[in-house]
Amino acid sequence: MLERLKEFASEFFVTGDPLIYGADVAIGITMITIVAVLTYFKKWGWLWRNWLTTVDHKKIGIMYIIASIIMLFRGGVDALMMRLQLAMPNMDFLHPEHYNQVFTTHGTIMILFMAMPFMFGLFNVIVPLQIGARDVAFPFLNALSFWLFFLGAMLFNLSFVIGGSPDAGWLSYPPLSELSHSPGVGQNFYIWGIQISGIGSLATGINFLVTIIKMRAPGMKWMKMPMFTWSVFSTCIIILFAFPILTVTLALLFLDRFAGAHFFTLDLGGNPMMYINLIWMWGHPEVYIVVLPAFGVFSEIVSTFSRKKLFGYKSMVFAMLIISFLSFFTWAHHFFTMGSGADVNAFFAITTMLIAIPTGVKIFNWLFTMYRGRIRMATPMMWTLAFIPCFIVGGMTGVMLSVAPADFQFHNSYFLIAHFHQVLIGGVVFGYFAGLYYWWPKMFGFQLEEKLGKWAFWTWNIGFYVCFMPQYAVGLMGMTRRLSTYGWDTGWWELNFVSTIGAFLMGVGFLFQVAQIADGIRKYKSLKASADPWDGRTLEWSIPSPAPEYNFAITPRGDDVDEWWEEKERRAKGIYPPEQPLEPIHMPKNSAIPFVMSIFWFIAGFGFVFGWLWMAILGLAGVGICMIARSFSYDTDYYIPVDEIKRTEASLRGSV
Ligand code: HEM
Ligand SMILES: [Cu+2]
């Protein structure tokens, strides 16, 4: 009996590596500390009422961002481990099979569990405030989306200590990801972690589409919407069409592994290339999903910090919609080498190049917005300025990759790694950082000090170029991606060594950011932010920081793109809007169901990962019961009485 238990435990838990034991201990200690702190300060009730059961879009947004920063840390540690391994030839720090796991978890976590939730966090906090709404269209669904994302991410991360990590790359190509080649449970963790969080992403996409279509302030016509909201709208259209493809593709892969189907196997009629086509039909749109909101953030910041209207508003909108559309017709540029022939490759090469046109239009619009503007160099603007050249180079190398014959050489080399990190870091990460710095006062009610922020900015930026510029070169010299080591005779080591230094500089940048935030939290009383610290232009700056739970005491109007700016101008001339009477505000009630239901999804996912059907069925039954419970709960809303609104407004406005 004891022997069998031991055998089970040694398969169930990941063993044998000191790094993992170290991580086990760290995870254990962190958990115990969290539980101890919550118990000691009697914060369990607070945690439950204010966070775990909340349906408030602002709090959900904050939880998304916290989770994504933790994931940035884990993905970043993965990256540094890989860079350490590659710093010198013949290094023995990560063994090949371990290296495979690390690049797989790094890529998956960075895109799905870092970029996506960071983006959803910004959507959540800002979109309702920008369009003058009280919440999103479906607050309950919104909470459910968050918890599905969170528990999906946790399921994926669990593979680090239980069962073993996936190691077939961030897109899990078959035949490598099939049972024949990956008999362990790692790929199952990959599939279920992404499936569960993917349902949440699809629901968020729908939620924000409906919110933007139905809940804009009176007067806010389509062409009066703030640019960030437009970017969210275009992104959500892509989510709506792309995520179902991901769900189906992973479901088919799971059927192959779980039920012996042959969709993508090498034999019995399966075809791995089918998977690769399908996954990129989601995967390419996915990269536009994460970058468009960054474009939205930059548009807001450029105009606020240049104190000018955004140049070329309409062309910005059309550029984004065209990019959303085109993003669905470029997927095959990821495998020009498949052998589909010159005509097919030419089609996908041209569609890819076409995307450079609307993107170029946007870049010129940002430049023209700055032209003759009175530019202020606060941190959000600095990240925006750094983004522009970085994204131009990243975009240009993308156009180089899209030249099909040339791609036979670039394909799967470090040239590609450098290219996509340049657009993902220079575009997406810099964009979300800029957004976080820009809206931080609105989220938390205090300002971050700029000094550490500037240190973070410079270390990240210098680190970025030091890390990735050498990779273009080493890629052209023949170094391929997913390579766990190389010899002295390759002539690659100097460039790799420099690259590793750059990676660690970015790590230092991250530490500066953590220090900046910790410092801000310590001194938050003295850093109190006003309602409108940047002299903003859109409606979110018209209400106190942080926004009260009902957002707007009186529904605002949205007659102009820069409604709040116009309003300030009118007020300066002494024209005030007529007093409007306050009315009770209709609000959604908190609910435990999203949290509990997602826990059941987690249980079901875990059951499927290990092929324990009883557990999967138990989990799914729990999900079903939660759905039924929700259908029969009628007590889901309440009104905030006028007195209470008056009190809240007086205390918030009084201190501003
Ligand atoms: C912070 C600095 C970063 C560094 C130093 C870094 C470094 C690396 C390294 C060394 C690899 C493995 C290359 C290989 O062996 O093939 C890699 C792969 C990858 N990275 Fe990063 N990375 C960083 C940030 C990011 C970010 C922010 C994202 C996405 C938002 C990202 C997405 C990916 C993806 C998708 C892969 C491919 C994984 C695969 O081959 O399956 N990385 N990165
Ligand atoms: Cu692509």
XYZ file of C-alpha atoms and ligand atoms in Angstrom:
700
model
C 0.000 0.000 0.000
C 2.685 2.423 1.085
C 4.728 1.497 -1.967
C 1.813 2.237 -4.254
C 1.188 5.548 -2.587
C 4.833 6.454 -3.016
C 4.736 5.485 -6.647
C 1.619 7.569 -7.200
C 3.116 10.568 -5.427
C 6.311 10.432 -7.434
C 4.289 10.525 -10.638
C 1.745 13.037 -9.404
C 4.192 15.585 -8.043
C 7.000 16.919 -10.140
C 10.216 15.722 -8.551
C 13.919 15.492 -9.124
C 14.912 19.074 -9.800
C 16.296 21.374 -7.104
C 14.816 24.414 -8.886
C 11.370 22.908 -8.554
C 11.843 21.975 -4.912
C 12.900 25.566 -4.334
C 9.772 26.782 -6.087
C 7.624 24.343 -4.076
C 8.979 25.760 -0.852
C 8.495 29.338 -2.064
C 4.901 28.641 -3.124
C 4.199 26.907 0.205
C 5.620 29.759 2.248
C 3.732 32.383 0.217
C 0.448 30.531 0.690
C 0.947 30.149 4.425
C 1.904 33.815 4.735
C -1.185 34.950 2.851
C -3.474 32.794 4.996
C -1.738 33.949 8.177
C -1.922 37.626 7.258
C -5.600 37.401 6.292
C -6.426 35.590 9.525
C -4.346 37.835 11.765
C -5.854 41.022 10.390
C -9.317 39.420 10.210
C -9.559 40.182 6.503
C -11.338 37.075 5.236
C -14.756 38.736 5.266
C -13.355 41.787 3.541
C -11.716 39.652 0.880
C -14.931 37.745 0.273
C -17.306 40.701 0.194
C -15.119 43.227 -1.572
C -13.217 41.109 -4.041
C -14.146 37.450 -4.467
C -17.837 38.135 -4.934
C -17.678 41.588 -6.478
C -19.338 42.432 -9.787
C -17.933 45.968 -9.904
C -16.073 46.436 -13.195
C -13.407 48.599 -11.546
C -12.497 46.002 -8.961
C -12.597 43.210 -11.506
C -10.257 45.281 -13.652
C -7.839 45.713 -10.769
C -7.863 41.971 -10.070
C -7.105 41.263 -13.732
C -4.139 43.609 -13.636
C -2.745 42.190 -10.389
C -3.008 38.659 -11.774
C -1.321 39.686 -15.005
C 1.588 41.334 -13.205
C 2.142 38.145 -11.205
C 2.111 36.237 -14.479
C 4.538 38.765 -15.993
C 6.838 37.875 -13.132
C 6.585 34.164 -13.765
C 6.911 34.519 -17.541
C 9.828 36.871 -16.944
C 11.631 34.414 -14.683
C 11.166 31.785 -17.393
C 12.683 34.205 -19.916
C 15.675 34.968 -17.717
C 16.316 31.282 -17.134
C 16.395 30.719 -20.888
C 18.649 33.678 -21.459
C 20.991 32.405 -18.758
C 21.144 29.022 -20.439
C 21.967 30.681 -23.768
C 24.454 33.206 -22.400
C 27.434 30.961 -23.174
C 27.978 27.909 -25.373
C 27.530 24.442 -23.876
C 25.829 25.690 -20.721
C 24.425 23.066 -18.394
C 21.868 25.128 -16.509
C 18.651 23.959 -18.205
C 18.627 20.520 -19.771
C 16.986 20.229 -23.191
C 13.709 18.768 -21.950
C 13.565 21.402 -19.244
C 14.325 24.152 -21.774
C 11.381 22.902 -23.843
C 9.079 23.279 -20.880
C 10.362 26.723 -20.072
C 9.861 28.243 -23.539
C 6.443 26.642 -23.716
C 5.233 28.026 -20.401
C 6.928 31.375 -21.071
C 5.168 31.889 -24.402
C 1.791 30.626 -23.246
C 1.828 32.604 -20.035
C 3.034 35.824 -21.627
C 0.360 35.861 -24.310
C -2.629 34.209 -22.652
C -2.135 34.886 -18.964
C -0.201 38.149 -19.023
C -1.144 40.176 -22.099
C -4.811 39.122 -22.276
C -5.700 39.841 -18.629
C -3.687 43.076 -18.585
C -5.747 44.147 -21.566
C -9.040 43.004 -20.008
C -8.069 44.836 -16.829
C -7.723 48.094 -18.720
C -10.995 47.442 -20.607
C -12.774 46.867 -17.351
C -11.519 49.839 -15.468
C -11.762 52.350 -18.288
C -14.393 51.578 -20.907
C -17.507 52.131 -18.732
C -15.968 55.336 -17.370
C -15.080 56.581 -20.837
C -18.532 56.059 -22.260
C -20.344 57.384 -19.200
C -21.852 54.048 -18.099
C -22.540 52.669 -14.624
C -21.019 49.267 -15.313
C -20.632 46.826 -18.185
C -23.714 45.355 -19.847
C -23.507 42.039 -17.958
C -21.730 42.521 -14.622
C -22.373 38.958 -13.440
C -20.923 37.523 -16.643
C -17.993 39.862 -16.240
C -17.159 38.443 -12.813
C -17.575 34.949 -14.209
C -15.161 35.776 -17.045
C -12.567 36.971 -14.594
C -12.764 33.898 -12.397
C -12.695 31.575 -15.399
C -9.575 33.314 -16.625
C -8.005 33.203 -13.174
C -8.699 29.560 -12.419
C -7.742 28.547 -15.962
C -4.424 30.303 -15.430
C -3.993 28.617 -12.051
C -4.716 25.221 -13.589
C -2.049 25.851 -16.201
C 0.462 26.980 -13.588
C -0.260 23.980 -11.401
C 1.522 21.822 -13.973
C 4.742 23.265 -12.623
C 4.441 21.274 -9.407
C 1.871 18.597 -10.239
C 2.006 16.257 -13.195
C 4.641 18.095 -15.252
C 4.684 21.149 -17.541
C 3.679 21.124 -21.208
C 6.660 21.198 -23.551
C 5.358 21.285 -27.126
C 5.699 25.041 -27.665
C 3.227 27.824 -26.955
C 0.917 26.680 -29.762
C 1.269 22.999 -28.972
C 1.703 21.682 -32.504
C 0.900 18.047 -33.203
C 2.312 15.463 -33.663
C 4.458 16.622 -30.736
C 1.405 17.424 -28.628
C -0.333 14.141 -29.439
C -0.479 11.266 -26.993
C 2.002 9.310 -29.116
C 4.706 11.940 -28.619
C 3.664 13.538 -25.292
C 2.179 10.798 -23.135
C 2.377 12.865 -19.917
C -0.345 15.147 -18.583
C 1.446 18.415 -19.452
C -0.430 18.903 -22.731
C -3.713 18.271 -20.915
C -2.910 21.076 -18.514
C -2.207 23.259 -21.529
C -5.505 22.362 -23.183
C -7.714 22.767 -20.118
C -5.994 25.831 -18.713
C -6.537 27.613 -22.002
C -10.037 26.236 -22.597
C -11.338 27.404 -19.236
C -9.819 30.847 -19.469
C -10.793 31.013 -23.156
C -14.491 30.752 -22.328
C -13.942 33.761 -20.095
C -12.200 35.680 -22.878
C -14.993 35.034 -25.355
C -17.588 36.145 -22.805
C -15.601 39.309 -22.110
C -15.487 40.065 -25.821
C -19.263 39.759 -26.092
C -19.789 41.723 -22.899
C -17.773 44.698 -24.095
C -19.313 44.660 -27.563
C -22.759 44.921 -26.001
C -21.562 47.498 -23.478
C -20.129 49.718 -26.182
C -23.083 49.283 -28.515
C -25.811 49.790 -25.929
C -24.512 51.771 -22.990
C -22.883 54.901 -24.341
C -23.842 58.191 -22.747
C -26.601 60.161 -24.470
C -25.150 62.126 -27.371
C -22.169 59.804 -27.840
C -22.576 58.812 -31.474
C -20.214 56.222 -32.972
C -17.878 58.849 -34.325
C -17.794 60.605 -30.958
C -16.428 57.642 -29.074
C -13.007 58.027 -27.416
C -10.262 56.222 -29.327
C -9.487 53.717 -26.580
C -13.111 52.627 -26.641
C -12.886 52.256 -30.417
C -9.822 50.081 -30.039
C -11.653 47.906 -27.514
C -14.561 47.630 -29.909
C -12.376 46.482 -32.803
C -10.534 44.049 -30.557
C -13.777 42.543 -29.308
C -14.954 41.970 -32.860
C -11.791 39.945 -33.449
C -12.310 38.052 -30.171
C -15.851 37.210 -31.192
C -14.736 35.541 -34.416
C -11.347 34.187 -33.380
C -11.826 32.604 -29.974
C -14.385 30.020 -31.068
C -11.752 28.701 -33.497
C -9.334 28.218 -30.614
C -11.949 26.450 -28.531
C -12.790 24.019 -31.311
C -9.174 23.361 -32.240
C -8.175 22.548 -28.689
C -11.291 20.453 -28.222
C -10.326 18.368 -31.258
C -6.786 17.978 -29.974
C -8.207 16.853 -26.663
C -10.412 14.292 -28.413
C -7.305 12.951 -30.115
C -5.547 12.578 -26.795
C -8.443 11.529 -24.631
C -10.710 9.511 -26.869
C -8.311 8.198 -29.485
C -9.690 10.357 -32.293
C -7.482 11.063 -35.302
C -7.976 14.663 -36.276
C -4.331 15.654 -36.197
C -2.427 12.411 -35.784
C 0.146 11.232 -38.287
C -1.796 8.103 -39.158
C -5.362 6.903 -39.751
C -6.372 9.932 -41.765
C -5.198 12.595 -39.315
C -3.334 15.661 -40.521
C -1.142 17.773 -38.233
C -1.056 20.633 -40.772
C -4.800 20.990 -40.275
C -4.175 21.873 -36.641
C -1.462 24.311 -37.592
C -3.796 26.103 -39.989
C -6.598 26.212 -37.437
C -4.503 27.372 -34.528
C -3.087 30.244 -36.588
C -6.569 31.243 -37.783
C -6.971 32.118 -34.117
C -3.300 32.899 -33.418
C -2.737 35.646 -35.923
C -5.914 37.547 -35.036
C -4.857 37.030 -31.423
C -1.767 39.191 -31.871
C -3.996 41.977 -33.172
C -6.344 41.416 -30.275
C -3.547 42.292 -27.890
C -2.014 45.120 -29.885
C -5.087 47.149 -30.906
C -5.937 48.222 -27.337
C -2.325 49.334 -26.955
C -2.881 51.552 -30.012
C -5.968 52.880 -28.250
C -3.982 53.688 -25.124
C -1.308 55.503 -27.145
C -3.955 57.544 -28.943
C -5.419 58.758 -25.650
C -2.020 59.575 -24.199
C -0.652 61.326 -27.282
C -3.605 63.648 -27.398
C -3.723 64.352 -23.646
C -0.010 65.004 -23.293
C 0.202 67.093 -26.470
C -2.918 68.996 -25.392
C -4.372 68.609 -28.844
C -7.223 66.795 -30.459
C -6.160 63.468 -31.920
C -5.133 64.019 -35.531
C -7.128 62.053 -38.126
C -9.782 60.596 -35.839
C -11.773 59.028 -38.650
C -8.761 57.521 -40.349
C -7.745 56.034 -36.971
C -11.118 54.350 -36.652
C -11.063 52.982 -40.163
C -7.465 51.867 -39.809
C -8.391 49.801 -36.777
C -11.445 48.277 -38.394
C -9.441 47.421 -41.520
C -6.738 45.813 -39.383
C -9.400 43.750 -37.585
C -10.708 42.540 -40.913
C -7.352 41.845 -42.540
C -6.067 40.033 -39.470
C -8.236 37.071 -40.452
C -6.573 36.645 -43.845
C -2.898 36.403 -43.032
C -2.602 33.244 -40.959
C -0.576 31.203 -43.456
C 2.393 33.591 -43.218
C 3.370 31.516 -40.181
C 4.140 28.543 -42.389
C 5.082 29.684 -45.866
C 7.319 26.618 -45.785
C 4.324 24.270 -45.597
C 4.469 23.703 -49.343
C 1.158 25.167 -50.432
C 2.696 26.666 -53.542
C 3.501 30.079 -54.940
C -0.065 31.335 -55.455
C -1.216 30.662 -51.926
C 1.968 32.088 -50.481
C 1.650 35.173 -52.652
C -1.881 35.771 -51.384
C -0.844 35.602 -47.764
C 2.280 37.650 -48.371
C 0.220 40.449 -49.895
C -2.487 40.472 -47.215
C 0.246 40.671 -44.604
C 1.956 43.566 -46.306
C -1.381 45.351 -46.658
C -1.679 45.572 -42.878
C 1.359 47.820 -42.860
C -0.711 50.513 -44.582
C -3.365 51.180 -41.918
C -0.674 50.750 -39.271
C 1.453 53.364 -40.982
C -1.550 55.687 -41.124
C -1.871 55.407 -37.364
C 1.770 56.194 -36.790
C 1.533 59.336 -38.908
C -1.588 60.368 -37.017
C 0.242 60.125 -33.707
C 3.153 62.112 -35.097
C 0.850 64.796 -36.469
C -0.970 64.967 -33.142
C 2.317 65.768 -31.460
C 3.352 68.245 -34.131
C 3.159 71.699 -32.595
C 1.623 70.290 -29.460
C 2.699 71.412 -26.006
C 4.211 68.092 -25.017
C 4.603 67.098 -21.367
C 7.135 64.408 -20.567
C 5.354 62.408 -17.885
C 5.919 58.645 -17.771
C 2.843 57.643 -19.818
C 4.045 59.925 -22.618
C 7.595 58.611 -22.400
C 6.425 55.029 -22.941
C 4.371 56.263 -25.882
C 7.319 58.052 -27.442
C 9.516 54.983 -26.990
C 6.881 52.804 -28.588
C 6.821 54.638 -31.908
C 10.352 53.904 -33.198
C 10.338 50.475 -31.594
C 7.131 49.505 -33.330
C 8.303 50.903 -36.654
C 11.379 48.660 -36.579
C 9.324 45.701 -35.352
C 6.777 46.321 -38.092
C 9.408 46.676 -40.800
C 11.026 43.377 -39.850
C 7.516 41.917 -39.988
C 7.201 43.103 -43.572
C 10.558 41.465 -44.279
C 9.255 38.197 -42.844
C 6.164 38.442 -45.012
C 8.249 38.194 -48.185
C 7.523 34.519 -48.739
C 10.731 33.421 -50.471
C 12.885 35.268 -47.954
C 10.926 33.686 -45.135
C 12.277 30.294 -46.100
C 15.484 31.643 -44.613
C 14.052 33.655 -41.675
C 11.554 31.000 -40.644
C 12.022 29.739 -37.078
C 15.272 31.627 -36.669
C 16.199 34.157 -34.004
C 15.307 36.813 -36.551
C 11.694 35.858 -35.961
C 12.147 35.773 -32.186
C 13.562 39.293 -32.302
C 10.734 40.482 -34.561
C 7.843 39.249 -32.489
C 9.349 40.321 -29.180
C 9.852 43.752 -30.652
C 6.192 44.132 -31.494
C 4.993 42.340 -28.361
C 7.219 44.209 -25.930
C 7.584 47.497 -27.811
C 3.907 47.528 -28.772
C 1.848 45.512 -26.347
C 3.792 45.624 -23.085
C 4.879 49.247 -23.458
C 1.293 50.115 -24.373
C -0.198 48.480 -21.315
C 2.465 49.988 -19.080
C 1.649 53.390 -20.521
C -2.037 52.727 -19.869
C -1.368 51.573 -16.329
C 0.659 54.705 -15.556
C -1.895 56.924 -17.244
C -4.973 55.531 -15.489
C -3.273 54.598 -12.209
C -4.562 57.687 -10.362
C -8.079 56.938 -11.600
C -7.853 53.347 -10.407
C -6.337 53.880 -7.001
C -6.769 57.535 -6.151
C -3.081 58.305 -5.728
C -0.246 59.241 -8.047
C 2.913 57.227 -8.513
C 6.144 59.130 -8.115
C 7.863 59.659 -11.421
C 11.466 59.194 -10.373
C 11.495 55.421 -10.009
C 9.148 55.277 -12.975
C 11.756 57.000 -15.122
C 14.432 54.579 -13.945
C 12.131 51.744 -14.889
C 11.493 53.325 -18.256
C 15.163 53.681 -19.143
C 16.253 50.254 -17.930
C 13.392 48.560 -19.773
C 14.109 50.444 -22.967
C 17.870 50.129 -23.023
C 17.522 46.512 -21.910
C 15.107 45.860 -24.717
C 17.464 46.973 -27.486
C 20.489 45.312 -25.904
C 18.523 42.076 -25.653
C 16.811 41.881 -29.017
C 18.928 43.728 -31.577
C 21.712 41.103 -31.404
C 19.082 38.428 -31.965
C 18.290 39.732 -35.452
C 21.936 39.288 -36.297
C 22.378 35.916 -34.678
C 19.227 34.778 -36.466
C 20.699 35.733 -39.818
C 23.824 33.867 -38.810
C 21.731 30.730 -38.603
C 20.719 30.350 -34.973
C 17.302 28.709 -34.813
C 14.655 29.209 -32.138
C 13.902 26.662 -29.398
C 17.562 25.699 -29.337
C 18.704 24.819 -25.841
C 22.432 25.141 -26.423
C 25.112 25.676 -29.076
C 28.818 25.131 -29.518
C 31.804 27.486 -29.576
C 32.316 26.835 -33.279
C 29.059 28.574 -34.218
C 30.388 32.069 -33.610
C 27.148 33.019 -31.869
C 28.249 33.447 -28.325
C 29.160 37.139 -28.168
C 25.798 38.198 -29.509
C 24.002 35.811 -27.181
C 25.967 37.051 -24.222
C 25.028 40.660 -24.957
C 21.418 39.623 -25.411
C 21.355 38.023 -21.975
C 22.696 41.202 -20.388
C 19.832 43.102 -21.991
C 17.288 40.607 -20.674
C 18.535 41.094 -17.131
C 18.391 44.864 -17.568
C 14.684 44.473 -18.341
C 14.402 42.384 -15.204
C 15.899 45.305 -13.283
C 13.335 47.555 -14.946
C 10.585 45.335 -13.609
C 12.063 45.569 -10.099
C 12.059 49.370 -10.381
C 8.382 49.217 -11.213
C 7.645 47.009 -8.241
C 9.625 49.388 -6.029
C 7.761 52.350 -7.484
C 4.406 50.793 -6.718
C 5.460 49.667 -3.233
C 6.748 53.157 -2.515
C 3.489 54.657 -3.783
C 1.408 52.368 -1.570
C 3.532 53.293 1.439
C 3.051 57.020 0.875
C -0.348 56.978 -0.762
C -1.852 59.499 1.647
C 0.589 62.171 0.612
C 0.272 61.339 -3.084
C -3.473 61.769 -3.314
C -4.603 62.294 -6.898
C -7.134 64.862 -8.022
C -10.017 63.897 -10.283
C -8.148 65.113 -13.342
C -4.403 64.941 -12.674
C -3.248 64.993 -16.328
C -5.676 67.621 -17.555
C -7.504 64.885 -19.442
C -9.972 65.065 -22.296
C -12.420 62.198 -21.877
C -15.217 61.465 -19.414
C -13.268 59.275 -16.988
C -11.474 62.426 -15.812
C -14.716 64.188 -14.942
C -15.386 62.010 -11.886
C -13.418 61.643 -8.637
C -10.325 59.419 -8.338
C -10.910 56.643 -7.529
C -14.348 56.524 -9.115
C -17.253 55.929 -6.708
C -18.921 52.543 -7.084
C -21.735 53.954 -9.223
C -19.241 55.954 -11.390
C -21.421 58.885 -12.411
C -23.854 60.449 -9.952
C -25.609 61.966 -12.950
C -25.416 60.375 -16.381
C -23.108 62.605 -18.410
C -23.496 63.586 -22.046
C -20.995 62.568 -24.695
C -21.498 65.013 -27.520
C -17.835 65.406 -28.374
C -14.866 63.043 -28.639
C -13.090 65.245 -26.094
C -16.236 65.864 -24.101
C -14.538 66.631 -20.801
C -12.052 68.997 -22.446
C -14.898 70.870 -24.125
C -16.773 70.964 -20.845
C -13.745 72.492 -19.115
C -13.513 75.129 -21.827
C -17.218 75.933 -21.389
C -16.803 76.192 -17.640
C -13.849 78.517 -18.077
C -16.183 80.794 -20.019
C -18.685 80.589 -17.181
C -21.123 78.316 -18.985
C -22.254 75.601 -16.590
C -24.566 72.707 -17.357
C -28.009 73.059 -15.767
C -28.327 71.388 -12.323
C -29.938 67.998 -12.642
C -31.782 66.313 -9.797
C -30.140 63.141 -8.428
C -32.048 59.928 -8.805
C -31.613 56.564 -7.082
C -29.026 54.487 -8.936
C -29.757 50.964 -10.054
C -26.853 48.608 -9.251
C -26.075 44.894 -9.596
C -25.648 42.878 -6.396
C -22.533 40.898 -5.572
C -22.674 37.184 -6.197
C -20.629 34.188 -5.098
C -21.725 32.135 -8.088
C -19.011 33.256 -10.553
C -16.287 32.311 -8.097
C -17.841 29.010 -7.053
C -18.709 28.032 -10.600
C -15.162 28.681 -11.750
C -13.839 26.510 -8.920
C -16.046 23.729 -10.273
C -14.613 24.314 -13.743
C -11.182 24.022 -12.214
C -12.133 20.714 -10.607
C -13.579 19.453 -13.885
C -10.453 20.563 -15.747
C -8.220 18.822 -13.234
C -10.269 15.646 -13.616
C -9.896 15.755 -17.398
C -6.172 16.419 -17.117
C -5.616 13.197 -15.200
C -8.387 11.289 -16.957
C -10.283 10.881 -13.689
C -13.788 10.889 -15.058
C -15.505 10.850 -11.667
C -13.821 14.119 -10.833
C -14.564 15.691 -14.204
C -18.231 14.722 -13.877
C -18.366 16.025 -10.325
C -16.920 19.355 -11.487
C -19.292 19.648 -14.440
C -22.245 18.759 -12.209
C -21.174 21.600 -9.916
C -21.066 23.946 -12.894
C -24.585 22.846 -13.837
C -25.882 23.404 -10.310
C -24.387 26.900 -10.269
C -26.140 27.697 -13.547
C -29.448 26.502 -12.149
C -28.895 28.434 -8.927
C -28.266 31.570 -10.936
C -31.390 31.050 -13.039
C -33.494 30.972 -9.893
C -31.923 33.913 -8.102
C -34.164 36.913 -8.451
C -32.586 39.137 -5.838
C -29.812 40.409 -8.087
C -30.011 44.186 -7.917
C -30.549 47.119 -5.604
C -30.827 50.906 -5.626
C -28.462 53.385 -4.053
C -30.706 56.009 -2.447
C -30.243 59.688 -3.261
C -29.095 60.547 0.296
C -26.254 58.122 0.067
C -25.165 59.445 -3.333
C -25.192 62.956 -1.901
C -23.052 61.893 1.029
C -20.577 60.020 -1.159
C -20.273 62.864 -3.637
C -19.832 65.445 -0.888
C -17.054 63.498 0.762
C -15.303 62.697 -2.525
C -15.633 66.117 -4.088
C -14.902 67.853 -0.792
C -11.417 66.439 -0.698
C -10.628 67.093 -4.326
C 10.717 40.458 -20.891
C 11.571 40.084 -21.747
C 11.480 38.806 -22.546
C 12.548 38.011 -22.782
C 13.972 38.224 -22.312
C 12.045 36.905 -23.563
C 12.847 35.851 -24.001
C 12.399 34.768 -24.715
C 13.181 33.623 -25.049
C 14.638 33.418 -24.639
C 12.398 32.779 -25.768
C 12.757 31.414 -26.296
C 13.350 31.462 -27.642
C 13.574 30.082 -28.116
O 14.377 29.350 -27.526
O 12.932 29.725 -29.113
C 11.116 33.385 -25.896
C 10.042 32.845 -26.586
C 8.790 33.422 -26.648
N 8.371 34.599 -26.051
Fe 9.550 35.800 -24.920
N 10.717 37.048 -23.785
C 10.312 38.208 -23.177
C 9.043 38.725 -23.186
C 7.951 38.203 -23.872
C 6.643 38.801 -23.938
C 6.255 40.093 -23.247
C 5.881 38.005 -24.705
C 4.427 38.126 -25.107
C 3.608 39.069 -24.788
C 6.699 36.892 -25.137
C 6.275 35.860 -25.951
C 7.046 34.798 -26.340
C 6.585 33.708 -27.167
C 5.162 33.541 -27.730
C 7.659 32.847 -27.352
C 7.683 31.569 -28.181
C 7.595 30.377 -27.313
C 7.705 29.148 -28.144
O 8.671 29.040 -28.907
O 6.816 28.302 -28.028
N 7.952 37.048 -24.608
N 11.131 34.607 -25.232
Cu 0.663 36.259 -38.021
